[in-house]
Every structure is written in structure tokens, then in C-alpha cells.
Coordinates of C-alpha atoms in Angstrom, one line a residue:
M1 CA 129.6 -35.4 243.5
A2 CA 132.8 -37.0 244.7
I3 CA 133.2 -34.3 247.4
S4 CA 129.6 -34.7 248.5
S5 CA 129.8 -38.5 248.7
A6 CA 132.7 -38.2 251.1
L7 CA 130.8 -36.1 253.6
P8 CA 128.5 -37.6 256.2
C9 CA 124.9 -36.5 256.2
S10 CA 125.2 -34.3 259.2
S11 CA 128.1 -32.5 257.6
L12 CA 126.1 -32.0 254.4
L13 CA 123.3 -30.5 256.5
M14 CA 125.7 -28.2 258.3
A15 CA 127.3 -27.1 255.1
A16 CA 123.9 -26.4 253.6
A17 CA 122.9 -24.4 256.6
Q18 CA 126.0 -22.3 256.4
L19 CA 125.4 -21.6 252.8
M20 CA 121.9 -20.5 253.6
L21 CA 123.1 -18.3 256.4
L22 CA 125.8 -16.8 254.0
A23 CA 123.1 -16.2 251.4
S24 CA 121.0 -14.5 254.0
V25 CA 123.8 -12.2 255.0
V26 CA 124.4 -11.4 251.3
V27 CA 120.7 -10.5 250.8
Q28 CA 120.8 -8.3 253.9
V29 CA 123.9 -6.5 252.7
Q30 CA 122.7 -6.1 249.1
G31 CA 119.0 -5.7 249.9
I32 CA 116.1 -7.3 248.1
T33 CA 114.1 -6.3 245.1
R34 CA 110.6 -5.0 245.7
H35 CA 108.0 -4.6 243.0
Y36 CA 105.2 -2.1 242.9
D37 CA 102.5 -1.5 240.2
F38 CA 101.3 2.1 240.0
N39 CA 98.2 2.6 237.8
V40 CA 97.6 6.3 237.2
T41 CA 93.8 6.7 236.9
M42 CA 91.1 9.2 237.4
A43 CA 88.9 8.8 240.4
N44 CA 86.0 10.8 241.9
V45 CA 86.8 12.2 245.4
T46 CA 84.5 14.3 247.6
R47 CA 85.8 16.9 249.9
L48 CA 84.2 20.1 251.3
C49 CA 80.8 18.8 250.1
A50 CA 81.9 18.7 246.4
T51 CA 82.9 15.8 244.2
K52 CA 85.5 16.1 241.5
S53 CA 87.6 13.9 239.3
I54 CA 91.2 13.8 240.3
V55 CA 94.4 12.1 239.1
T56 CA 95.3 9.2 241.5
V57 CA 97.6 6.2 241.8
N58 CA 95.7 3.0 242.1
G59 CA 92.6 5.0 242.8
Q60 CA 94.0 6.2 246.2
F61 CA 94.3 9.7 247.6
P62 CA 96.9 10.1 249.0
G63 CA 98.6 7.5 247.0
P64 CA 100.0 4.1 248.2
K65 CA 102.9 3.9 250.7
I66 CA 106.2 2.5 249.4
V67 CA 108.2 0.6 252.0
A68 CA 111.8 -0.5 251.5
R69 CA 115.0 -1.1 253.4
E70 CA 118.3 0.6 252.9
G71 CA 120.1 -1.3 250.0
D72 CA 116.8 -2.5 248.4
R73 CA 116.1 -2.2 244.8
L74 CA 112.7 -0.8 243.8
I75 CA 111.1 -1.7 240.5
I76 CA 107.9 0.4 240.1
R77 CA 105.9 -0.1 236.9
V78 CA 103.8 3.1 236.2
T79 CA 101.0 2.7 233.7
N80 CA 99.2 5.9 232.7
Q81 CA 95.5 5.5 232.2
A82 CA 94.6 9.1 232.9
Q83 CA 94.1 11.9 230.2
H84 CA 97.1 13.8 231.5
N85 CA 100.7 13.0 230.7
I86 CA 102.5 11.9 233.9
S87 CA 105.9 11.5 235.4
L88 CA 106.8 10.5 239.0
H89 CA 109.7 11.7 241.2
W90 CA 111.0 9.8 244.1
H91 CA 111.8 12.8 246.2
G92 CA 115.1 12.6 248.1
I93 CA 116.3 9.3 246.5
R94 CA 119.9 9.9 245.4
Q95 CA 119.5 8.0 242.1
L96 CA 123.2 7.2 241.9
R97 CA 124.0 6.8 238.1
T98 CA 120.2 6.1 237.6
G99 CA 119.0 9.6 236.6
W100 CA 116.6 8.0 234.1
A101 CA 114.5 7.1 237.1
D102 CA 114.5 10.5 238.8
G103 CA 111.2 11.6 237.1
P104 CA 111.0 15.4 236.5
A105 CA 109.3 15.8 233.1
Y106 CA 111.6 17.2 230.3
I107 CA 114.6 17.1 232.7
T108 CA 115.4 13.4 233.1
Q109 CA 112.6 11.9 231.0
C110 CA 109.7 12.7 228.6
P111 CA 106.4 12.3 230.4
I112 CA 104.5 9.0 230.2
Q113 CA 101.7 9.5 227.7
T114 CA 98.2 8.2 228.1
G115 CA 98.1 4.5 227.5
Q116 CA 101.9 4.1 228.0
S117 CA 104.0 2.5 230.8
Y118 CA 107.5 3.1 232.2
V119 CA 109.4 1.2 234.8
Y120 CA 111.3 3.2 237.4
N121 CA 114.2 1.0 238.5
Y122 CA 116.6 2.1 241.2
T123 CA 118.5 1.1 244.3
V124 CA 118.2 2.9 247.7
A125 CA 121.9 3.2 248.4
G126 CA 123.1 4.6 251.7
Q127 CA 119.8 6.1 252.8
R128 CA 117.2 5.4 255.4
G129 CA 114.3 7.5 256.7
T130 CA 111.2 9.3 255.5
L131 CA 111.0 10.3 251.9
W132 CA 108.1 10.7 249.5
W133 CA 107.0 10.4 245.9
H134 CA 105.0 12.7 243.8
A135 CA 104.0 13.7 240.2
H136 CA 106.6 16.0 238.6
I137 CA 104.7 17.6 235.8
S138 CA 102.6 20.8 235.8
W139 CA 100.6 20.8 239.1
L140 CA 99.5 17.2 239.2
R141 CA 101.2 16.6 242.5
A142 CA 98.2 18.4 244.0
T143 CA 96.7 14.9 244.3
V144 CA 99.4 12.5 243.1
Y145 CA 101.7 11.9 246.1
G146 CA 102.5 9.3 248.8
P147 CA 105.0 8.3 251.4
L148 CA 108.3 6.5 250.7
V149 CA 109.6 4.9 253.9
V150 CA 113.1 3.5 253.9
L151 CA 113.7 1.4 257.0
P152 CA 117.3 0.6 258.2
R153 CA 119.0 -2.6 257.2
P154 CA 117.8 -5.7 259.1
G155 CA 119.2 -5.7 262.6
V156 CA 120.3 -2.0 262.5
P157 CA 118.4 0.0 265.2
Y158 CA 117.4 3.6 265.2
P159 CA 119.9 5.9 267.0
F160 CA 117.0 6.7 269.4
P161 CA 114.6 4.6 271.4
A162 CA 112.4 2.6 269.1
P163 CA 108.8 3.9 268.9
Y164 CA 105.7 1.8 269.7
K165 CA 104.3 2.7 266.3
E166 CA 105.2 4.7 263.2
V167 CA 102.6 6.9 261.4
P168 CA 102.9 8.8 258.1
V169 CA 101.4 12.3 258.4
I170 CA 101.2 14.0 255.0
F171 CA 100.1 17.7 254.6
G172 CA 98.5 18.7 251.4
E173 CA 96.2 21.2 249.8
W174 CA 92.7 20.7 248.3
W175 CA 91.2 22.8 245.5
L176 CA 87.6 22.7 244.6
A177 CA 88.7 23.8 241.1
D178 CA 90.8 21.7 238.7
T179 CA 94.4 22.7 239.4
E180 CA 95.4 22.3 235.8
V181 CA 92.8 25.0 234.9
V182 CA 94.0 27.2 237.8
V183 CA 97.7 27.2 236.6
E184 CA 96.7 27.6 232.9
Q185 CA 94.5 30.7 233.7
A186 CA 97.3 32.2 235.8
L187 CA 99.8 31.8 233.0
Q188 CA 97.4 33.3 230.4
L189 CA 96.8 36.3 232.6
G190 CA 100.3 36.7 234.0
A191 CA 98.7 36.8 237.4
G192 CA 99.1 35.0 240.7
P193 CA 97.0 31.8 240.7
N194 CA 93.9 31.2 242.8
V195 CA 94.8 29.6 246.1
S196 CA 93.6 26.3 247.5
D197 CA 90.4 25.9 249.5
A198 CA 91.7 23.8 252.3
H199 CA 94.8 22.2 253.7
T200 CA 94.7 18.5 254.4
I201 CA 96.2 15.9 256.7
N202 CA 96.5 12.5 255.0
G203 CA 94.0 13.8 252.4
L204 CA 91.4 15.0 254.9
P205 CA 90.6 18.7 255.6
G206 CA 89.2 18.2 259.1
P207 CA 86.6 19.8 261.4
L208 CA 87.6 23.5 261.0
Y209 CA 86.3 23.5 257.4
N210 CA 82.6 23.6 256.4
C211 CA 81.1 20.2 255.7
S212 CA 84.3 18.3 256.7
A213 CA 83.8 17.0 260.3
K214 CA 83.4 13.5 258.8
D215 CA 86.6 14.0 256.8
T216 CA 88.9 14.3 259.8
Y217 CA 92.2 12.4 260.4
K218 CA 92.2 10.8 263.8
L219 CA 95.3 9.3 265.4
K220 CA 94.5 6.9 268.3
V221 CA 97.2 6.5 270.9
K222 CA 97.8 4.4 274.0
P223 CA 98.8 6.1 277.3
G224 CA 102.5 5.8 278.0
K225 CA 103.5 4.8 274.4
T226 CA 105.8 6.7 272.0
Y227 CA 104.8 7.3 268.4
M228 CA 107.0 8.4 265.5
L229 CA 105.2 10.8 263.2
R230 CA 106.7 10.8 259.7
L231 CA 105.8 14.3 258.7
I232 CA 105.7 15.1 254.9
N233 CA 104.8 18.5 253.4
A234 CA 103.3 17.7 250.0
A235 CA 101.4 21.0 249.8
L236 CA 101.8 22.8 246.4
N237 CA 102.4 26.3 247.7
D238 CA 102.4 26.6 251.4
E239 CA 105.0 26.3 254.1
L240 CA 103.4 25.2 257.3
F241 CA 103.7 25.4 261.1
F242 CA 102.6 22.1 262.9
S243 CA 101.8 21.4 266.5
V244 CA 99.9 19.0 268.7
A245 CA 98.1 20.6 271.6
N246 CA 99.6 19.9 275.0
H247 CA 102.2 17.5 273.6
S248 CA 105.9 18.1 272.8
L249 CA 107.6 16.8 269.7
T250 CA 111.2 15.5 269.6
V251 CA 112.8 16.0 266.2
V252 CA 115.1 13.0 265.3
E253 CA 115.3 13.2 261.5
V254 CA 114.9 15.6 258.6
D255 CA 114.9 14.7 254.9
A256 CA 115.8 11.1 255.7
V257 CA 118.9 12.0 257.7
Y258 CA 119.2 11.6 261.5
V259 CA 119.8 14.7 263.5
K260 CA 120.8 15.4 267.1
P261 CA 117.4 15.1 268.9
F262 CA 115.8 18.3 270.3
T263 CA 112.3 18.9 271.6
V264 CA 109.8 21.6 270.5
D265 CA 106.1 22.4 270.8
T266 CA 105.8 23.6 267.2
L267 CA 107.9 23.1 264.0
P268 CA 108.0 24.6 260.5
I269 CA 108.0 22.3 257.5
A270 CA 108.3 23.5 253.9
P271 CA 106.9 21.8 250.8
G272 CA 109.3 19.0 249.9
Q273 CA 110.6 18.6 253.4
T274 CA 110.2 15.6 255.7
T275 CA 110.6 15.6 259.5
N276 CA 110.4 12.6 261.8
V277 CA 109.3 13.5 265.4
L278 CA 108.7 11.4 268.5
L279 CA 105.5 12.1 270.3
A280 CA 105.3 10.7 273.8
A281 CA 101.7 9.9 274.8
K282 CA 100.7 11.0 278.3
P283 CA 101.4 8.2 280.9
F284 CA 97.7 8.1 281.9
Y285 CA 94.3 8.4 280.2
P286 CA 93.8 12.2 280.2
G287 CA 90.1 12.5 279.6
A288 CA 90.6 14.9 276.7
N289 CA 91.2 15.1 273.0
Y290 CA 93.8 17.2 271.2
Y291 CA 94.0 19.0 267.9
M292 CA 97.0 18.2 265.6
S293 CA 97.1 21.5 263.6
A294 CA 98.9 23.0 260.7
K295 CA 98.6 26.5 259.2
P296 CA 100.7 28.5 256.8
Y297 CA 104.0 30.3 257.3
S298 CA 104.2 33.2 254.7
T299 CA 106.0 36.5 254.5
A300 CA 104.8 37.3 251.0
R301 CA 102.9 40.6 250.6
P302 CA 100.6 41.4 248.9
A303 CA 100.5 37.9 247.5
T304 CA 97.5 35.7 248.4
F305 CA 97.7 32.3 250.0
D306 CA 95.5 29.8 251.7
N307 CA 95.4 31.2 255.2
T308 CA 93.4 28.4 256.8
T309 CA 94.1 25.9 259.4
V310 CA 93.8 22.1 259.1
A311 CA 93.3 19.9 262.1
G312 CA 93.4 16.2 262.9
I313 CA 92.5 14.8 266.3
L314 CA 94.7 12.9 268.7
E315 CA 92.6 10.5 270.7
Y316 CA 93.5 8.4 273.7
E317 CA 92.1 4.9 273.9
Y318 CA 90.2 4.2 277.1
P319 CA 92.3 2.0 279.4
D320 CA 89.7 -0.8 279.2
A321 CA 89.1 -0.5 275.4
P322 CA 88.7 -4.1 274.1
S323 CA 90.9 -3.4 271.1
S324 CA 92.8 -0.7 269.3
S325 CA 89.9 -0.4 266.8
A326 CA 87.3 0.4 269.5
A327 CA 85.6 3.7 269.0
S328 CA 87.0 6.1 271.6
F329 CA 86.3 9.6 270.4
D330 CA 84.0 11.2 272.9
K331 CA 82.7 14.6 271.7
A332 CA 81.8 15.5 275.3
L333 CA 85.5 15.5 276.3
P334 CA 87.5 18.7 276.3
L335 CA 89.2 19.4 272.9
H336 CA 92.5 21.3 273.3
R337 CA 93.9 23.5 270.5
P338 CA 97.6 24.3 270.1
T339 CA 98.8 27.9 269.8
L340 CA 100.6 28.3 266.5
P341 CA 103.0 31.2 265.6
Q342 CA 102.0 34.2 263.7
L343 CA 101.9 33.5 260.0
N344 CA 105.0 35.7 259.2
D345 CA 107.1 34.7 262.2
T346 CA 110.5 34.5 260.4
S347 CA 112.4 34.5 263.6
F348 CA 110.6 31.4 264.8
V349 CA 111.6 29.6 261.6
G350 CA 115.2 30.8 261.9
N351 CA 115.5 29.7 265.5
F352 CA 114.2 26.2 264.6
T353 CA 116.5 25.7 261.6
A354 CA 119.5 26.8 263.7
K355 CA 118.9 23.9 266.1
L356 CA 119.3 21.3 263.3
R357 CA 122.6 19.4 263.5
S358 CA 123.8 16.2 262.0
L359 CA 124.6 13.3 264.4
A360 CA 128.2 13.4 263.2
T361 CA 129.1 10.0 264.7
P362 CA 131.3 7.3 263.4
Q363 CA 128.2 5.3 262.2
Y364 CA 126.5 8.4 260.8
P365 CA 129.3 10.8 259.9
A366 CA 128.8 14.3 258.5
A367 CA 130.9 14.1 255.4
V368 CA 130.8 17.8 254.7
P369 CA 133.4 19.0 252.1
R370 CA 136.1 20.9 254.0
T371 CA 137.5 22.4 250.8
V372 CA 135.8 24.0 247.8
D373 CA 136.6 23.3 244.2
R374 CA 133.7 25.3 242.6
A375 CA 131.9 28.2 244.3
F376 CA 128.7 29.7 243.1
F377 CA 126.4 32.6 244.1
F378 CA 122.8 32.3 243.0
T379 CA 120.1 34.9 243.6
V380 CA 116.6 33.5 243.9
G381 CA 113.4 35.4 243.7
L382 CA 110.5 36.9 241.8
G383 CA 110.6 39.3 238.9
T384 CA 108.6 40.2 235.8
H385 CA 108.2 39.6 232.1
P386 CA 106.7 42.2 229.8
C387 CA 103.2 41.6 228.7
P388 CA 103.1 39.9 225.3
G389 CA 102.0 42.0 222.4
N390 CA 99.1 44.3 223.1
A391 CA 97.6 42.1 225.8
T392 CA 96.7 43.4 229.2
C393 CA 98.3 41.4 232.1
L394 CA 97.3 41.0 235.7
G395 CA 100.8 41.0 237.0
P396 CA 102.4 43.6 239.3
T397 CA 101.3 46.1 236.7
N398 CA 99.0 45.9 233.8
T399 CA 102.0 45.8 231.4
T400 CA 103.9 43.0 233.2
Q401 CA 103.3 39.4 234.2
F402 CA 104.8 37.5 237.1
A403 CA 108.0 35.7 236.6
A404 CA 110.7 34.1 238.8
A405 CA 114.4 33.4 238.3
V406 CA 117.7 32.1 239.5
N407 CA 120.5 34.6 238.7
N408 CA 118.0 36.5 236.6
V409 CA 117.4 33.5 234.3
S410 CA 113.8 32.3 234.2
F411 CA 114.2 28.7 233.2
V412 CA 112.2 27.5 230.2
L413 CA 111.3 23.8 230.1
P414 CA 112.6 22.2 226.9
T415 CA 110.4 20.1 224.7
R416 CA 113.0 17.3 224.7
A417 CA 114.4 15.8 227.9
L418 CA 117.7 17.3 229.0
L419 CA 119.3 14.1 230.2
H420 CA 118.9 12.1 227.0
S421 CA 120.0 15.2 225.0
H422 CA 123.2 15.2 227.0
F423 CA 123.7 11.5 226.9
A424 CA 123.2 11.3 223.1
G425 CA 125.3 14.4 222.4
L426 CA 122.2 16.3 221.0
S427 CA 122.3 19.4 223.2
S428 CA 122.1 21.8 220.2
G429 CA 118.8 23.6 220.3
V430 CA 117.8 22.0 223.6
Y431 CA 120.0 23.7 226.1
S432 CA 123.2 25.8 226.6
S433 CA 125.9 25.3 229.1
D434 CA 126.4 28.9 230.2
F435 CA 124.3 29.3 233.3
P436 CA 125.9 32.3 235.2
V437 CA 128.0 31.5 238.2
A438 CA 126.9 34.7 239.9
P439 CA 124.5 37.6 239.0
L440 CA 125.6 39.4 235.9
T441 CA 124.5 42.7 237.4
P442 CA 125.0 42.8 241.2
F443 CA 122.5 45.0 243.2
N444 CA 121.3 45.4 246.8
Y445 CA 119.5 42.1 246.9
T446 CA 117.5 42.6 250.0
G447 CA 117.3 46.4 249.9
T448 CA 115.5 48.8 247.6
P449 CA 114.6 46.9 244.4
P450 CA 116.0 47.9 241.1
N451 CA 113.9 49.9 238.7
N452 CA 114.0 47.2 236.1
T453 CA 112.4 44.0 237.5
N454 CA 112.4 42.1 234.2
V455 CA 114.2 38.8 234.0
A456 CA 115.8 36.9 231.1
S457 CA 114.6 33.5 229.9
G458 CA 116.5 30.5 228.8
T459 CA 117.3 26.8 229.2
K460 CA 120.8 27.0 230.7
L461 CA 122.7 24.4 232.6
M462 CA 125.5 24.6 235.1
V463 CA 128.3 22.1 234.2
V464 CA 130.6 20.8 237.0
P465 CA 133.2 18.0 236.8
Y466 CA 132.7 14.7 238.6
G467 CA 134.1 14.7 242.1
A468 CA 134.1 18.5 242.5
N469 CA 133.4 19.9 246.0
V470 CA 130.7 22.5 245.3
E471 CA 129.7 25.4 247.5
L472 CA 126.5 27.3 246.6
V473 CA 125.2 30.4 248.3
L474 CA 121.5 31.0 247.6
Q475 CA 120.6 34.6 248.1
G476 CA 117.0 35.7 248.5
T477 CA 115.9 38.9 246.9
S478 CA 113.3 41.6 247.7
I479 CA 112.4 42.6 244.1
L480 CA 108.7 41.9 244.5
G481 CA 108.6 41.4 248.2
V482 CA 110.6 39.3 250.7
E483 CA 109.6 35.7 251.0
S484 CA 111.3 32.4 251.7
H485 CA 112.0 29.8 249.0
P486 CA 112.3 26.0 249.8
L487 CA 114.9 24.9 247.2
H488 CA 115.1 21.2 246.3
L489 CA 118.2 19.7 244.7
H490 CA 117.6 16.4 242.8
G491 CA 120.2 13.7 242.9
F492 CA 122.1 14.9 246.0
N493 CA 122.0 15.5 249.7
F494 CA 123.8 18.7 250.7
F495 CA 125.1 20.2 254.0
V496 CA 123.7 23.5 255.2
V497 CA 126.9 25.2 256.4
G498 CA 125.6 28.7 257.0
Q499 CA 122.6 31.0 256.8
G500 CA 121.7 34.6 257.7
Y501 CA 119.6 37.6 257.0
G502 CA 120.3 40.5 254.7
N503 CA 123.0 40.3 252.0
Y504 CA 125.6 37.5 252.1
D505 CA 129.0 38.9 253.1
P506 CA 131.7 36.8 251.3
V507 CA 134.4 38.1 253.7
N508 CA 132.8 37.9 257.1
D509 CA 130.2 35.1 256.8
P510 CA 132.4 32.1 255.6
P511 CA 134.5 32.0 258.9
K512 CA 131.2 31.3 260.8
F513 CA 130.3 28.3 258.6
N514 CA 129.6 25.0 260.5
L515 CA 131.9 22.4 259.0
V516 CA 131.6 20.0 262.0
D517 CA 128.0 18.9 262.3
P518 CA 125.9 20.8 259.7
V519 CA 122.4 19.4 258.9
E520 CA 122.2 17.3 255.8
R521 CA 119.1 17.9 253.6
N522 CA 117.7 17.6 250.1
T523 CA 115.3 20.7 250.5
V524 CA 116.3 23.9 252.2
G525 CA 114.5 27.1 252.9
V526 CA 116.2 30.2 251.7
P527 CA 115.3 32.6 254.5
A528 CA 113.0 35.4 253.8
G529 CA 115.2 38.4 253.2
G530 CA 118.3 36.3 253.7
W531 CA 120.7 33.7 252.3
V532 CA 121.8 30.1 252.9
A533 CA 125.1 28.4 252.0
I534 CA 125.2 24.7 251.1
R535 CA 128.0 22.3 250.1
F536 CA 127.9 18.9 248.3
L537 CA 130.2 16.5 246.5
A538 CA 129.3 16.2 242.8
D539 CA 129.6 12.4 242.8
N540 CA 126.5 11.6 240.8
P541 CA 126.8 12.0 237.0
G542 CA 123.7 13.2 235.1
V543 CA 121.4 16.2 234.8
W544 CA 119.8 17.3 238.1
F545 CA 117.0 19.7 238.5
M546 CA 117.1 22.3 241.3
H547 CA 113.9 24.4 241.9
C548 CA 111.7 26.1 244.4
H549 CA 109.2 23.6 245.8
L550 CA 106.5 26.3 245.8
E551 CA 104.9 25.1 242.6
V552 CA 103.8 28.6 241.6
H553 CA 107.4 29.8 241.7
T554 CA 108.6 26.8 239.8
T555 CA 106.0 27.5 237.1
W556 CA 107.2 31.1 236.8
G557 CA 110.7 29.9 236.2
L558 CA 112.5 29.6 239.6
R559 CA 114.3 26.5 238.5
M560 CA 117.6 25.5 236.8
A561 CA 119.6 22.3 236.2
W562 CA 123.1 21.0 237.0
L563 CA 125.0 18.8 234.6
V564 CA 127.5 16.7 236.4
L565 CA 130.0 15.1 233.9
D566 CA 131.0 11.5 234.0
G567 CA 134.1 10.6 236.0
S568 CA 137.0 8.6 234.5
L569 CA 136.2 5.2 236.1
P570 CA 133.4 2.9 235.1
H571 CA 131.5 3.3 238.4
Q572 CA 131.6 7.1 237.9
K573 CA 129.6 7.1 234.7
L574 CA 125.9 7.5 234.0
L575 CA 124.3 4.2 233.1
P576 CA 122.7 3.9 229.6
P577 CA 118.9 4.7 229.4
P578 CA 116.4 1.8 229.8
S579 CA 114.8 0.5 226.6
D580 CA 111.3 1.7 227.7
L581 CA 112.3 5.4 228.4
P582 CA 109.4 7.5 227.3
K583 CA 109.8 9.5 224.1
C584 CA 108.6 13.1 223.6

């Protein structure tokens, strides 16, 4: 009071203004707290002339968009009012020391049971761009997903010209059947599951499917404007090619990390991946409409998949349209279709991924580990389990059922969450810490398959110390055919330092690694009949899931988990679990 009374009124006002400005700066640096309420409920949705009850968030399909800025804290209360257990994953969020909020069921948490709630509480640290959220239990992400957009901090521009408008474009799949029944039947029979009936753009199948012309996503654009499409592949089982007829796409970001811009007509995007592209509208009203199309990329034979094409429509607003909401779609106008690659065009995918490079600037450095403390070699691919008992299976033979594995270990989900078991020191009977660092029995991985295609089963973790520089080579196999596998690592971004076809050569391939500006991702495609090498710094203590983002392969066991130990300093240790952590 004595100090205040000695100051004139103008000085008090100036001091107050400076304090408010300082507080504003602190908020901008630290971010703000954003609250969301997610109610998981059943809702009736009609597609392809059939209505079915699906699991949704807040009754929406796709689910609500989350918007935050880098540095913000997100508090998302999830209340489960559906008949299925649920858990949600915030795909691509680093979850630094907050593994309890990561979401994969039985890995970092037990699922949220019907009638229960759980609050996901985490901070978006050092990230900005397009991510997404989805259910992470069984196949419920077929309908439970939505965009998670992280904007730069206030006043921080994009490292490319700011677009006129930003538009989330989410690819998905639609089943007329209940996907939970589909996967249950497949597991009982040991067979490949039935495939989806349509692909979708923002939940809509579009005009190329029967009874779906009214369910078509339409993007209205103004001549001369640039639009940023935030592409997200939320499909359960299909990698996709995407193109907009007579328009080029400039890639500026993948998996919420900026890249050196390059322009393409068509791009591949695997389940789990996100890609931001700039679409420059034509400078004049063209008197035509254009399909935005996506169709599968698949090399799997003889496996079945949903070989259909989804289309939305890009419409130009008339120059004299009174408002952006004015109806402008004229069916009499020419409708142009893009030419998409052949469904098994592996070289197209390889050429595209080879163009991806980090910005590697002082503001956005590529902090790729230059040295390696722990090196691992994992095979990923399909295999078999013997048919149980005297049953007849519908797998590759009538005595086997389909399986999938990493280093010949088909991962078995525990009945208690791994993270809590580790934190509480109760790992006995839940998991073992002996995941193999390399295949126990080497073979010609992309050549003639071995006679014995059976894989082992177990719940094994790979343990690494805090702060270790990790190099992991993921080698695809041809045991039951050659196909690509989009591998997603929870809790980390990683750098893709090398990739190639055939078998990885530990002598001749490492000298070719890109350690200058490799692309940084959270989901990478292991090339069909090839390998990919990644590096990351193990700076996030906890248990972190790594799995194929083709849900059928994950279900068969193409998954494993990393255990990153606590570091010695307080900020290097996993935080304790929240009080409302669901129980199994």
C-alpha cells in the first residue's frame, strides 16, 4: 500500500498495463487450458441406403474437431454411455511423461467401462500441425475418430504462405455390418475379415456408390484462393491414393511436422498418417466441377480389400455468388475425374516417400540422432497359428489360422494395463522384458518363405534406458505375401533415415542413411518387400505401443510395446497416475 500510494494515477495505470502485457506473454508461452466434453453414445446413421447404430462421440460422425495451440493444455472428459468399453488415443501427441493419457486399451490404461468417465489431461508440447484422435480398442475406431488441429503459438506464422482457408479432409471406411461382429467372426474362423462396403470422405461415401449421391462431401472454393487440406487417413485397413482432378497439391507437412514443400498430382497416405497440402484454386471461374478421389493402394495377394473409389466434389463459386453459402453446384457442368495409380503401384509410393524431407532450419531443426546407443532389427509380417483343437480354420490352410508378428512374436494383449503394472512393480504374470532385439532364426526375409510359417505368442516388452539414441530397422517379410505395413509408434516422433527394397544390408545400407534432413513422422510405411530404418531419442518414460495401423494386422498380433525407464532427474520420470484412472 505504501508503494502504491507513492505512485501517481498514471503510473499505476502504466504499471497495471505492463503487468497485463507480461501476463499475456506468459499465457502465450505457456499456452492456455482448453476443456472438451466427449460423451460416447450410440447413434443411428444412414449410409448406402441402410441405417445402423454406431458408436459416436457427442452423436457426431466423424467426431468433433479439437483445436489447440502449441503449448496448450487439453482436458478432455470422456463419459462412456455406449454398451462397449472405450478408450481414446490422441494420435501423434507426444504425451511427455503423461502416458496415462495416451489411450491404447490394456497398454496405458484399462478401458472406460459403460457408465464410467475418465479425464484425459495432457499438454501439447513442441508440436503443431494436423493430428487426430480415435478409439483404441477392438475395431471401434471404424466410427470413433476426429481431427486434432494444433495451431502455432500466437504470432508465429506458417513457414509457407498462409492459406485463405483450412479444411480437414478425413478418409474412412463404412461397413453395412457391425465391425465388432466382423472381427469376432474372423477371429473365430481364423480367416481374413470381411471388408468394408465403402470408403468415405468426412463420413460421406459420395456419388460413385449406390444410393449415395446425396451423401457427397463438397468443397466450395473461390477462384484465385489457396486452401490447406488437412488430410487424415482414419481408414481401418486401407492405404489410399488421393488426387483432385486438374489440380496440383503442394505437400507442406506430414504427421504434424513441416517438410520442404514439393508439388504432386497424387499422393499416398496410409492409415494413421496425416498430410497437409496446399491446393491453389484456378485464378478464374472454370465452368467445371472436379472430383476429389481416393482409392486403395495394396500389394496383398490373394487377400481381399475394399477396392472401391470414394469421391467428393470440388466446386467453384460463381463470381457473382451473393455469399459463400450460395448453391453453386451445377450438374450440367463438366465433371472431371483424376487418374489414380494402379492399386499395387509400389514404385509410385516409394518415389513419393523419397521426396519427404524435414525443413532442417534453425527454427525447425531436424534433431536426428547422429550416434546410436541401442540398435534393433525387427521383422514385421504375417504368419500362422495352428488351428485350435480339432477345429477347422479358414486361414491359409484348413489347419491354420492367420496371425501376424514382430520378430516372430505375436503380441497378446494382457488383461491388466502394462503401464500401471510397470509403475506399481506388478509385472509378474502380466508381461516379460525379453522382447528379441533381432529375429531368433534369420531367414531370407523377402525371398522364398520358410516351410514353417507358425509364429510364437507372448506379451513381451523391449526395455531401453532413458536418453538412449535408438535405431530400429523394420524389415518386411514375404511369408504370406508381400505387403506394406504402416507402423505407428506411440509417445515419439522418429526420423526416417533410410529405406529400400529386398533385405536390409547392415554393411552397405547404413552409409546411405540421411542424417541431414530426414523426414520426421509418427507413422511410417514399411515398404512392400522392403525395409525402413528409423531413429529416435528415448526421452519419454513409460510404456509405448508400436503396431501396424492396418487394424486387421494389429488384431492378428502385429504389435509390441517399448518400456522406456525413468531418468535420474525429476523431469525425466513418469508422473504418477491420475486418481480416476480406469480399473480393469
